[in-house]
PDB file of C-alpha atoms and ligand atoms in Angstrom:
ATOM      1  CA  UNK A   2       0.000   0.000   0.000  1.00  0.00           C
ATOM      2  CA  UNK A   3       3.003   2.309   0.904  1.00  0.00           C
ATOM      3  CA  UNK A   4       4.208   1.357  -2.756  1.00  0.00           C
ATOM      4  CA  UNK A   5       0.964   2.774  -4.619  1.00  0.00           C
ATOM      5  CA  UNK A   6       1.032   5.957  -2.516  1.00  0.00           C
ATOM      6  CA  UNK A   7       4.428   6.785  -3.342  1.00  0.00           C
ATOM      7  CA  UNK A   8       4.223   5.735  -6.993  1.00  0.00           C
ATOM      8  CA  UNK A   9       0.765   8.343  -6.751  1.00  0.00           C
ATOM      9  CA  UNK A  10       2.297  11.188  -5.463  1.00  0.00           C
ATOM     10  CA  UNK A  11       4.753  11.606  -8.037  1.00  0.00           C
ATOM     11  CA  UNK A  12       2.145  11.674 -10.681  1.00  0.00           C
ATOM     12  CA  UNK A  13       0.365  14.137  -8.856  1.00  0.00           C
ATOM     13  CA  UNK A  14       3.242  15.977  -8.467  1.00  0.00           C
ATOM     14  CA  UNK A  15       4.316  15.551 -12.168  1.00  0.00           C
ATOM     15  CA  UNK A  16       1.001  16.524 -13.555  1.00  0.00           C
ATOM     16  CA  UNK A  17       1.153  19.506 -11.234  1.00  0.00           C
ATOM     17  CA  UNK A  18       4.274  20.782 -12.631  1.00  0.00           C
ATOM     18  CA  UNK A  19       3.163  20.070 -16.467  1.00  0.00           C
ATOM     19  CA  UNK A  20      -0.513  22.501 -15.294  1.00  0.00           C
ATOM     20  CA  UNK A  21       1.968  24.847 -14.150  1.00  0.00           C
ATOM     21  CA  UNK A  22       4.147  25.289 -16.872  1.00  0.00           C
ATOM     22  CA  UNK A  23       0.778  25.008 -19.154  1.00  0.00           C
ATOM     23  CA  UNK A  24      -0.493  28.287 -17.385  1.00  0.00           C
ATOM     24  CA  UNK A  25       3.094  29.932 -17.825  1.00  0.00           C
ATOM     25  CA  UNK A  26       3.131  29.465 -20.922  1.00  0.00           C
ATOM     26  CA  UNK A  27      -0.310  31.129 -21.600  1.00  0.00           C
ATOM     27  CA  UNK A  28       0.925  33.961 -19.655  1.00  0.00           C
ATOM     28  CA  UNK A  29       3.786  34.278 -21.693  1.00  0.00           C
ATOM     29  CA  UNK A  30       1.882  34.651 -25.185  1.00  0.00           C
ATOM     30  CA  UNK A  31      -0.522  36.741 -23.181  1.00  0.00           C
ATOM     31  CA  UNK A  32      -0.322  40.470 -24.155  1.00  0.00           C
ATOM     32  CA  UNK A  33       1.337  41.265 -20.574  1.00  0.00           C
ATOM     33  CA  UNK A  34       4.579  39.369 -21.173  1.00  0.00           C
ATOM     34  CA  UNK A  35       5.018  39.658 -25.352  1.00  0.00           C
ATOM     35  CA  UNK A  36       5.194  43.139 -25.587  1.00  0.00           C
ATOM     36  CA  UNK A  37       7.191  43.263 -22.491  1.00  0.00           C
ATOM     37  CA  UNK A  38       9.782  40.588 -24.298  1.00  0.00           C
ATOM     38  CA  UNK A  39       9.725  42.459 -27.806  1.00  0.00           C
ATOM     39  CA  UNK A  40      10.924  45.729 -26.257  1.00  0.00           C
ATOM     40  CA  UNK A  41      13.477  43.841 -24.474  1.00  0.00           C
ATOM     41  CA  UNK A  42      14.851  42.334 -27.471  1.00  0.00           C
ATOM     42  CA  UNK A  43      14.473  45.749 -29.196  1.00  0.00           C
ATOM     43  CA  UNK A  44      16.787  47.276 -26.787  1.00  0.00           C
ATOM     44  CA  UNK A  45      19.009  44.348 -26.980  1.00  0.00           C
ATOM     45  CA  UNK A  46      19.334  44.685 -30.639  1.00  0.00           C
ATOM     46  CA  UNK A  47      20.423  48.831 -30.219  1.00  0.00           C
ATOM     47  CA  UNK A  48      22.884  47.816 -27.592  1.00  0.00           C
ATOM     48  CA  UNK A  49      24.459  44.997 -29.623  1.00  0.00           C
ATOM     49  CA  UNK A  50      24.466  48.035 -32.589  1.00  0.00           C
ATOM     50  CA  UNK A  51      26.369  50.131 -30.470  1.00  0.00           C
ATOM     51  CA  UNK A  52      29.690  50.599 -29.216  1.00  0.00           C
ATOM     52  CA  UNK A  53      31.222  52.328 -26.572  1.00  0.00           C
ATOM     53  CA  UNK A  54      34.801  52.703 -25.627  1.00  0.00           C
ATOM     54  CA  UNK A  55      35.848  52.924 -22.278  1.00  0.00           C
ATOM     55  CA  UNK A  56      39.813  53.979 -21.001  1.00  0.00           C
ATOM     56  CA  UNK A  57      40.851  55.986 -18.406  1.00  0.00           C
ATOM     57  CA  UNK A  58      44.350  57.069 -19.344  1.00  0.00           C
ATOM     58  CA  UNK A  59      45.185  60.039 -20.475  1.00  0.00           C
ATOM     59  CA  UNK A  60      46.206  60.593 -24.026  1.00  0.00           C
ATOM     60  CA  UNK A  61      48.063  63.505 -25.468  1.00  0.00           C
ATOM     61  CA  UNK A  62      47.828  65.024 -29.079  1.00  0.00           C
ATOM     62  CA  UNK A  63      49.909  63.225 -31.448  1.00  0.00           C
ATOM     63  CA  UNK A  64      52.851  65.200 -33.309  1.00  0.00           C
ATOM     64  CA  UNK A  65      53.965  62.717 -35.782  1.00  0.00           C
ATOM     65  CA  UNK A  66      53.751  65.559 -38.075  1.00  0.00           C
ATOM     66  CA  UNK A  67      54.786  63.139 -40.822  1.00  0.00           C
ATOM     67  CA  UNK A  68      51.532  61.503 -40.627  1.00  0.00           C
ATOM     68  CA  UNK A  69      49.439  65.040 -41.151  1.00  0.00           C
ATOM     69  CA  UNK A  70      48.128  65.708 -44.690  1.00  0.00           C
ATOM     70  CA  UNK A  71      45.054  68.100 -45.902  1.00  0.00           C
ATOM     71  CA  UNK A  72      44.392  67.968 -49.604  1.00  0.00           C
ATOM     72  CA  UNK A  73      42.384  70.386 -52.052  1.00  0.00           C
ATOM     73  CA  UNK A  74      39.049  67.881 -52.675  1.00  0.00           C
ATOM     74  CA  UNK A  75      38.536  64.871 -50.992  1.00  0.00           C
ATOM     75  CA  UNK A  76      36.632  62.658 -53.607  1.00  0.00           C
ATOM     76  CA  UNK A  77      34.067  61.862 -50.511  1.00  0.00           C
ATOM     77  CA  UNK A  78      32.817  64.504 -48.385  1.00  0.00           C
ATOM     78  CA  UNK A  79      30.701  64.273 -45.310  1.00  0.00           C
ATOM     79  CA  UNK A  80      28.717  66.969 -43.618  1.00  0.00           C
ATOM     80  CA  UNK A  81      29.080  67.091 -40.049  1.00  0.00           C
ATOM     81  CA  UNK A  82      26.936  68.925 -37.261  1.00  0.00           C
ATOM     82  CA  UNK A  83      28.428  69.146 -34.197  1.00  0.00           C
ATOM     83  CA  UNK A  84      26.238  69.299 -30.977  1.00  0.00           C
ATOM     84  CA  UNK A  85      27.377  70.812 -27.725  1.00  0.00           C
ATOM     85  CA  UNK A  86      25.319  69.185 -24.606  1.00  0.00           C
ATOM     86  CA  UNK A  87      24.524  71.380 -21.903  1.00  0.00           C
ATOM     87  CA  UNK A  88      22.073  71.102 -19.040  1.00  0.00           C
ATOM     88  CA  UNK A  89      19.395  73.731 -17.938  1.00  0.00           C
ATOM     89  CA  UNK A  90      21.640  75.435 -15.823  1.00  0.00           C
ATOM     90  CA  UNK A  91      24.996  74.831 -17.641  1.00  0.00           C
ATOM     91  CA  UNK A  92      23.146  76.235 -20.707  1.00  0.00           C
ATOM     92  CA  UNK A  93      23.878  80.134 -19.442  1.00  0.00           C
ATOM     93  CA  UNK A  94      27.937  79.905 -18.377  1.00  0.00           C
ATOM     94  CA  UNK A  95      28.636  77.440 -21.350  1.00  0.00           C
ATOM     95  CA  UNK A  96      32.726  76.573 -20.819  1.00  0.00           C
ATOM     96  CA  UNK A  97      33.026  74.895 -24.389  1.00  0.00           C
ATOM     97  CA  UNK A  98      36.158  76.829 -26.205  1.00  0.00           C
ATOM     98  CA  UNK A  99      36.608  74.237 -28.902  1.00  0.00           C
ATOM     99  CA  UNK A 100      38.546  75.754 -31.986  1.00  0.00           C
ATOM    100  CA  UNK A 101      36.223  74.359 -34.884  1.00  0.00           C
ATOM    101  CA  UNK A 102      38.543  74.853 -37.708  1.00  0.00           C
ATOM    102  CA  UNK A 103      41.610  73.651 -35.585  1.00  0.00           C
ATOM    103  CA  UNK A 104      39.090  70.198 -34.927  1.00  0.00           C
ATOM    104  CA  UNK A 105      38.390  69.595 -38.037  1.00  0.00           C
ATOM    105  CA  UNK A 106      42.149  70.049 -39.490  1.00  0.00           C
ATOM    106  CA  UNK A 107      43.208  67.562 -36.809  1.00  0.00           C
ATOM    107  CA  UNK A 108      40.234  65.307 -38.328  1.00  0.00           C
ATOM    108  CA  UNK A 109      41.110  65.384 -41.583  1.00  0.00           C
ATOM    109  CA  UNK A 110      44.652  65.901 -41.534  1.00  0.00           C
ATOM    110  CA  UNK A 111      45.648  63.104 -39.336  1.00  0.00           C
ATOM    111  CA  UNK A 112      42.951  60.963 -40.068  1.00  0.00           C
ATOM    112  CA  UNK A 113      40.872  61.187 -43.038  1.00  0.00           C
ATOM    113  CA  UNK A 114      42.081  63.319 -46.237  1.00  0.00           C
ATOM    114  CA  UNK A 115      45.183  60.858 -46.980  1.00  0.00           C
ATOM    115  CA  UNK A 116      42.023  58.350 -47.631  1.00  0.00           C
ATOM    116  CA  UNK A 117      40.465  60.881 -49.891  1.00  0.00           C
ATOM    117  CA  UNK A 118      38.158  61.045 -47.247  1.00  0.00           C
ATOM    118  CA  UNK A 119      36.643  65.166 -46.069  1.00  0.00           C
ATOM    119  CA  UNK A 120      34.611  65.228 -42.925  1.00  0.00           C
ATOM    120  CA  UNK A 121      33.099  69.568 -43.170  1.00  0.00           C
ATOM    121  CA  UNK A 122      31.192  70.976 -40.992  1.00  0.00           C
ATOM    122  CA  UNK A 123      27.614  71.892 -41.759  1.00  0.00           C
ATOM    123  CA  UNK A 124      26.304  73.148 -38.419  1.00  0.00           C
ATOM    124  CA  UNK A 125      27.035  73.638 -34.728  1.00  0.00           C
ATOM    125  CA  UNK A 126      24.847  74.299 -32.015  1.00  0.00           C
ATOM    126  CA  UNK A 127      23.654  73.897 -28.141  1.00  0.00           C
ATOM    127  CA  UNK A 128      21.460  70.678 -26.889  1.00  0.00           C
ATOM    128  CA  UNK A 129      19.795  71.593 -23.850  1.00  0.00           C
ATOM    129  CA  UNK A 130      19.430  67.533 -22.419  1.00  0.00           C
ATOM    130  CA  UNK A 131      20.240  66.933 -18.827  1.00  0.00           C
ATOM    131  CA  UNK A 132      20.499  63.100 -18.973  1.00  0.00           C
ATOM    132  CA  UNK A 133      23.231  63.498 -21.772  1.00  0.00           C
ATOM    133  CA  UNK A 134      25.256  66.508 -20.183  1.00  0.00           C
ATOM    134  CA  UNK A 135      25.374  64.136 -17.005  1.00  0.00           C
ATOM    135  CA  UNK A 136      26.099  60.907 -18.396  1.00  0.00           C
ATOM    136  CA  UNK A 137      27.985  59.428 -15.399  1.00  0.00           C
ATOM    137  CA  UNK A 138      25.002  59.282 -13.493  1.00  0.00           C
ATOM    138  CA  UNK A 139      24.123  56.749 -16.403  1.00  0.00           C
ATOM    139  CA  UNK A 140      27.200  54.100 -15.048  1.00  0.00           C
ATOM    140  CA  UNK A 141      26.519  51.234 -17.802  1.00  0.00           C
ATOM    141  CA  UNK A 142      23.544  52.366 -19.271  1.00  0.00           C
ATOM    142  CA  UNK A 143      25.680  55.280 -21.332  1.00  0.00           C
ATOM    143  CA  UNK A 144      25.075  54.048 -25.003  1.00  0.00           C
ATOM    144  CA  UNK A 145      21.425  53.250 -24.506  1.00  0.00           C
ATOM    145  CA  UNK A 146      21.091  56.927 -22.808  1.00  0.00           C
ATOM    146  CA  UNK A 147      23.354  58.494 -25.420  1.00  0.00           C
ATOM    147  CA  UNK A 148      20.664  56.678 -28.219  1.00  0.00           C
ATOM    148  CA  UNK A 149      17.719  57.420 -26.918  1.00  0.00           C
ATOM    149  CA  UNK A 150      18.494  61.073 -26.240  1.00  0.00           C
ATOM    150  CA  UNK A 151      19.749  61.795 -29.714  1.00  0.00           C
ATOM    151  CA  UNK A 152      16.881  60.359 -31.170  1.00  0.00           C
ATOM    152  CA  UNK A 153      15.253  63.569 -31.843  1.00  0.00           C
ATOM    153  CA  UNK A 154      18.195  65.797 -32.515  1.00  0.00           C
ATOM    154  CA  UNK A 155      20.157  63.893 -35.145  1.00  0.00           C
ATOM    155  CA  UNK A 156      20.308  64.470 -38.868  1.00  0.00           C
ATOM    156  CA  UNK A 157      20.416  61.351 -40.621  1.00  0.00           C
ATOM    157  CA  UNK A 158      22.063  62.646 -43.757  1.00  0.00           C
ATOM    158  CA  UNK A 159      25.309  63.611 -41.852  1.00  0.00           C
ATOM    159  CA  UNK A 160      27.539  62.580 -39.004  1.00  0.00           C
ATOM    160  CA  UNK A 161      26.209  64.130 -35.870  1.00  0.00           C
ATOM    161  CA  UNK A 162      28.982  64.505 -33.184  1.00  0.00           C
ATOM    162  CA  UNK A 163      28.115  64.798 -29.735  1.00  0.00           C
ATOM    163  CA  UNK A 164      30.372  66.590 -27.280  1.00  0.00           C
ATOM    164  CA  UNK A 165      29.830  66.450 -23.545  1.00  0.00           C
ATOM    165  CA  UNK A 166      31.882  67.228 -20.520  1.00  0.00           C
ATOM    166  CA  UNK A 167      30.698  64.518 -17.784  1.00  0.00           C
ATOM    167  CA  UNK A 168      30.936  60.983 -18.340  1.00  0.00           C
ATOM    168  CA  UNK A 169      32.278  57.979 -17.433  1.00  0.00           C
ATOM    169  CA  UNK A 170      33.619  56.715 -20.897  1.00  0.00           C
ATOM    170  CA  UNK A 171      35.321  58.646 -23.588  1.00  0.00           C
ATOM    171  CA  UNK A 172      33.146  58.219 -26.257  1.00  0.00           C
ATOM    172  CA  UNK A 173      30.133  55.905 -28.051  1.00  0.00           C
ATOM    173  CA  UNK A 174      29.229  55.378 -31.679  1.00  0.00           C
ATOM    174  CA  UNK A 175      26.143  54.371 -33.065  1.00  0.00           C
ATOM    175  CA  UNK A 176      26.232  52.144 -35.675  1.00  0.00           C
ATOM    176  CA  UNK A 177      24.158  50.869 -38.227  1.00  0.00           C
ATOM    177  CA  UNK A 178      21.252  53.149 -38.667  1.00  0.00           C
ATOM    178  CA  UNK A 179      22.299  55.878 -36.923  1.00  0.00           C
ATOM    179  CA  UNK A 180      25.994  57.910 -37.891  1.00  0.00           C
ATOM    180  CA  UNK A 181      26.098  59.402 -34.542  1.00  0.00           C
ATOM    181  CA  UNK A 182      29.328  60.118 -32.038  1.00  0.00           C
ATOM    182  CA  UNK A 183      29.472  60.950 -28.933  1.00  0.00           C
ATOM    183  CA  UNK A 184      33.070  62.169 -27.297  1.00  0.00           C
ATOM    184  CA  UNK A 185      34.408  63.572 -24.132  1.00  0.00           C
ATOM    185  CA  UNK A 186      35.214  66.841 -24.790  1.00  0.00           C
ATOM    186  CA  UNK A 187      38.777  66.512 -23.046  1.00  0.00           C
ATOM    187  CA  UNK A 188      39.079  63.599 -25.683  1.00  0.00           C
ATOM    188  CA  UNK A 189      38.485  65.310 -28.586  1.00  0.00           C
ATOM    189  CA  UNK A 190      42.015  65.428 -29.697  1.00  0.00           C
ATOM    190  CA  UNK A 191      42.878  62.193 -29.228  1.00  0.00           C
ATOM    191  CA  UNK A 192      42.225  59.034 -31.611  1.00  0.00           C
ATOM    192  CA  UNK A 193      38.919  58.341 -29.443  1.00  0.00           C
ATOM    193  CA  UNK A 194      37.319  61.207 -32.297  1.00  0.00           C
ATOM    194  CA  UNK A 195      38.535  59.200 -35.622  1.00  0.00           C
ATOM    195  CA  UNK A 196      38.184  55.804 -33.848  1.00  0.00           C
ATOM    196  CA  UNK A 197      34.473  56.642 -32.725  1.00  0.00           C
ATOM    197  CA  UNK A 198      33.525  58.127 -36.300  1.00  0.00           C
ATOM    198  CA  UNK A 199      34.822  54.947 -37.852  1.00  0.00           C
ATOM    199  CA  UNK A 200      32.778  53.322 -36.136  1.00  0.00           C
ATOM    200  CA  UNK A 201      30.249  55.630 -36.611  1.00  0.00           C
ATOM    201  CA  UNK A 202      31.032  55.262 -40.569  1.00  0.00           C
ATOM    202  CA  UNK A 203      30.430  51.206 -40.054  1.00  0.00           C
ATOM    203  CA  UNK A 204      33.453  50.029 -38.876  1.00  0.00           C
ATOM    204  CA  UNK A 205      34.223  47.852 -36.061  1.00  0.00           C
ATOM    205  CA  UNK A 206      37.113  46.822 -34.380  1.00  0.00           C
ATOM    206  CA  UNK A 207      40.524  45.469 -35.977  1.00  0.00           C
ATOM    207  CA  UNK A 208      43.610  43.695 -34.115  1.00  0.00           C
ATOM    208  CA  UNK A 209      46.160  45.646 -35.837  1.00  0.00           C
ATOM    209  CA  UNK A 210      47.666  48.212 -33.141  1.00  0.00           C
ATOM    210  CA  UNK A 211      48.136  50.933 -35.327  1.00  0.00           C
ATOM    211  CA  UNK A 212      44.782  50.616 -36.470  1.00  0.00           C
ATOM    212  CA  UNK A 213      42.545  53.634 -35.548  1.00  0.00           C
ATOM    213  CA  UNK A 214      40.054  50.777 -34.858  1.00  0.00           C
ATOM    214  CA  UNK A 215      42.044  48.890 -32.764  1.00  0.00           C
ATOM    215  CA  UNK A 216      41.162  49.138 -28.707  1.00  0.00           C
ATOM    216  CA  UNK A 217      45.038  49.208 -27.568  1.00  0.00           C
ATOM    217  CA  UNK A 218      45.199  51.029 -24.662  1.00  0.00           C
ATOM    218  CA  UNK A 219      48.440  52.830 -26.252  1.00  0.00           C
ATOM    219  CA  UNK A 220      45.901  55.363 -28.001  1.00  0.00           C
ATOM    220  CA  UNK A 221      48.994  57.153 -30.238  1.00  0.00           C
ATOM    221  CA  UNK A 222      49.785  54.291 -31.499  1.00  0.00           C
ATOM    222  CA  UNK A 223      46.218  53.871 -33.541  1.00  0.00           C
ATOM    223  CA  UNK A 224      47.229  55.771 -37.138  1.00  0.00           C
ATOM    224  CA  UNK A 225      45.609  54.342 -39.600  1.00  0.00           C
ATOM    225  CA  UNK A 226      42.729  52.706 -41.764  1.00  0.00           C
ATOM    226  CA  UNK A 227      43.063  49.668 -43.698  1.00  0.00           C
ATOM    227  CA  UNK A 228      41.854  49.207 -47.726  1.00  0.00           C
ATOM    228  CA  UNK A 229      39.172  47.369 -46.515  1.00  0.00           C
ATOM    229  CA  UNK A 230      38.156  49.873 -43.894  1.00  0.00           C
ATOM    230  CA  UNK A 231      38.498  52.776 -46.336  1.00  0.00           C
ATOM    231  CA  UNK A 232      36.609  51.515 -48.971  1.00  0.00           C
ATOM    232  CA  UNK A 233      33.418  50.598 -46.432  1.00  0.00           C
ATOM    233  CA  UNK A 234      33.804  54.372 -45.232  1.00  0.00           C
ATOM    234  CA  UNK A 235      33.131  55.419 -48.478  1.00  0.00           C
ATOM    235  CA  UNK A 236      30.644  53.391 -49.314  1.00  0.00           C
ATOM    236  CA  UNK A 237      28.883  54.667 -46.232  1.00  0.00           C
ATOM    237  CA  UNK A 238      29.484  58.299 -46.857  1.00  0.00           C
ATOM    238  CA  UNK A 239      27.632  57.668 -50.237  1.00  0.00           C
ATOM    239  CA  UNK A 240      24.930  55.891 -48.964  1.00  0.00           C
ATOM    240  CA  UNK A 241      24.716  59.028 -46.177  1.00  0.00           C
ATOM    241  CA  UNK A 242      25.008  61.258 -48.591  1.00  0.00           C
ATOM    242  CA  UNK A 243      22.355  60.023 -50.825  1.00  0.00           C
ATOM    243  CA  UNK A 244      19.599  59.189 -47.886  1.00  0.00           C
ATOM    244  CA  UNK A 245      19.857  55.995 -48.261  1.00  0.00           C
ATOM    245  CA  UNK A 246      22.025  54.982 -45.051  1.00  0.00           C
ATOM    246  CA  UNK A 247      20.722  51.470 -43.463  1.00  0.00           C
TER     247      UNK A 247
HETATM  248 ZN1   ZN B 318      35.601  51.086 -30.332  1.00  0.00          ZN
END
């Protein structure tokens, strides 16, 4: 008799467990948890899309001068706006000083003309956004943040670069549909800038030390692009530059 109640309560048990997962599983495909899950994988998808490059050592401006070049016409050309964050407050005292010109030079110079490559400034301006100009308060949750908060401000038929003073990384690329940089602004001359607009361009990251893509640690040692790299930049800048960027 013992036998037959222990071979019963398993069953019970069993059959329990099978209701159970039977009423999960409803709940699941019910419209609480399915909308719920799609978002999640949504903002798994933009994260996965996204890089961010964290380093905390300091790196100088570089002064191989050997390596600088500007040329007459780059055969590809990208407009870029540039977008100063500030908060409410920050807003009236701004403390930006960056030299434009001088910024782009060390772009294009260093970086992008010897590849036939022209990044040109269409526009600068303010963005009054608190959660951006305050970024370290965002401690893993930066690119997310930095995506979201761009959303509205972003041109998609140039490279939008995204300067801010407070943060815990030194700079975050969106990729994919989005050309859109975000750098420190004590970064700025540094190869964070042509590293994060690779990126920003398609690229992602390459072995190579002196790769601008590269994530050595020994910043001035990341100088250049590769063929391959170069000729996806261009196709990018043409697909930008045409409106018809993925
Ligand atoms: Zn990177």
């Amino acid at each position: 008799m013992k036998a037959t109640r222990k071979i019963g309560y398993p069953k019970n048990f069993f059959t329990t467990i099978r209701l159970s997962f039977l009423e999960l599983n409803k709940y699941i495909i019910s419209e609480k948890i399915l909308p719920l899950f799609f978002k999640w994988m949504l903002l798994s998808f933009y994260i996965l899309i996204m890089s961010s490059c964290e380093a905390n050592e300091e790196d100088t401006h570089p002064e191989d001068i050997s390596n600088f070049m500007l040329i007459e016409n780059p055969e590809k050309v990208i407009k870029v706006n540039l977008f100063y964050v500030e908060s409410e407050t920050s807003i009236h005292q701004s403390d930006y000083h960056l030299d434009e010109a001088e910024f782009f030079e060390y772009l294009n110079g260093y970086y992008f003309h010897k590849y036939g490559i022209g990044l040109e400034l269409a526009q600068s301006q303010s963005l009054v956004n608190d959660e951006l100009y305050d970024l370290r308060d965002n401690r893993g949750g930066e690119p997310s943040t930095f995506f979201m908060q761009c959303a509205d401000s972003y041109e998609k038929d140039k490279l939008n670069i995204y300067i801010i003073k407070r943060s815990n990384i030194i700079g975050i690329a969106g990729m994919g549909r989005s050309q859109r940089v975000l750098l420190t602004y004590e970064n700025l001359f540094t190869s964070t800038s042509p590293h994060e607009i690779g990126h920003a361009l398609g690229l992602f990251h390459d072995d190579e030390t002196v790769n601008i893509m590269s994530t050595t640690l020994d910043k001035q040692s990341r100088k250049h692009f590769n063929h391959v790299q170069e000729e996806k930049m261009k196709k990018r800048i043409d697909m930008i530059n045409t409106n018809n960027a993925l």
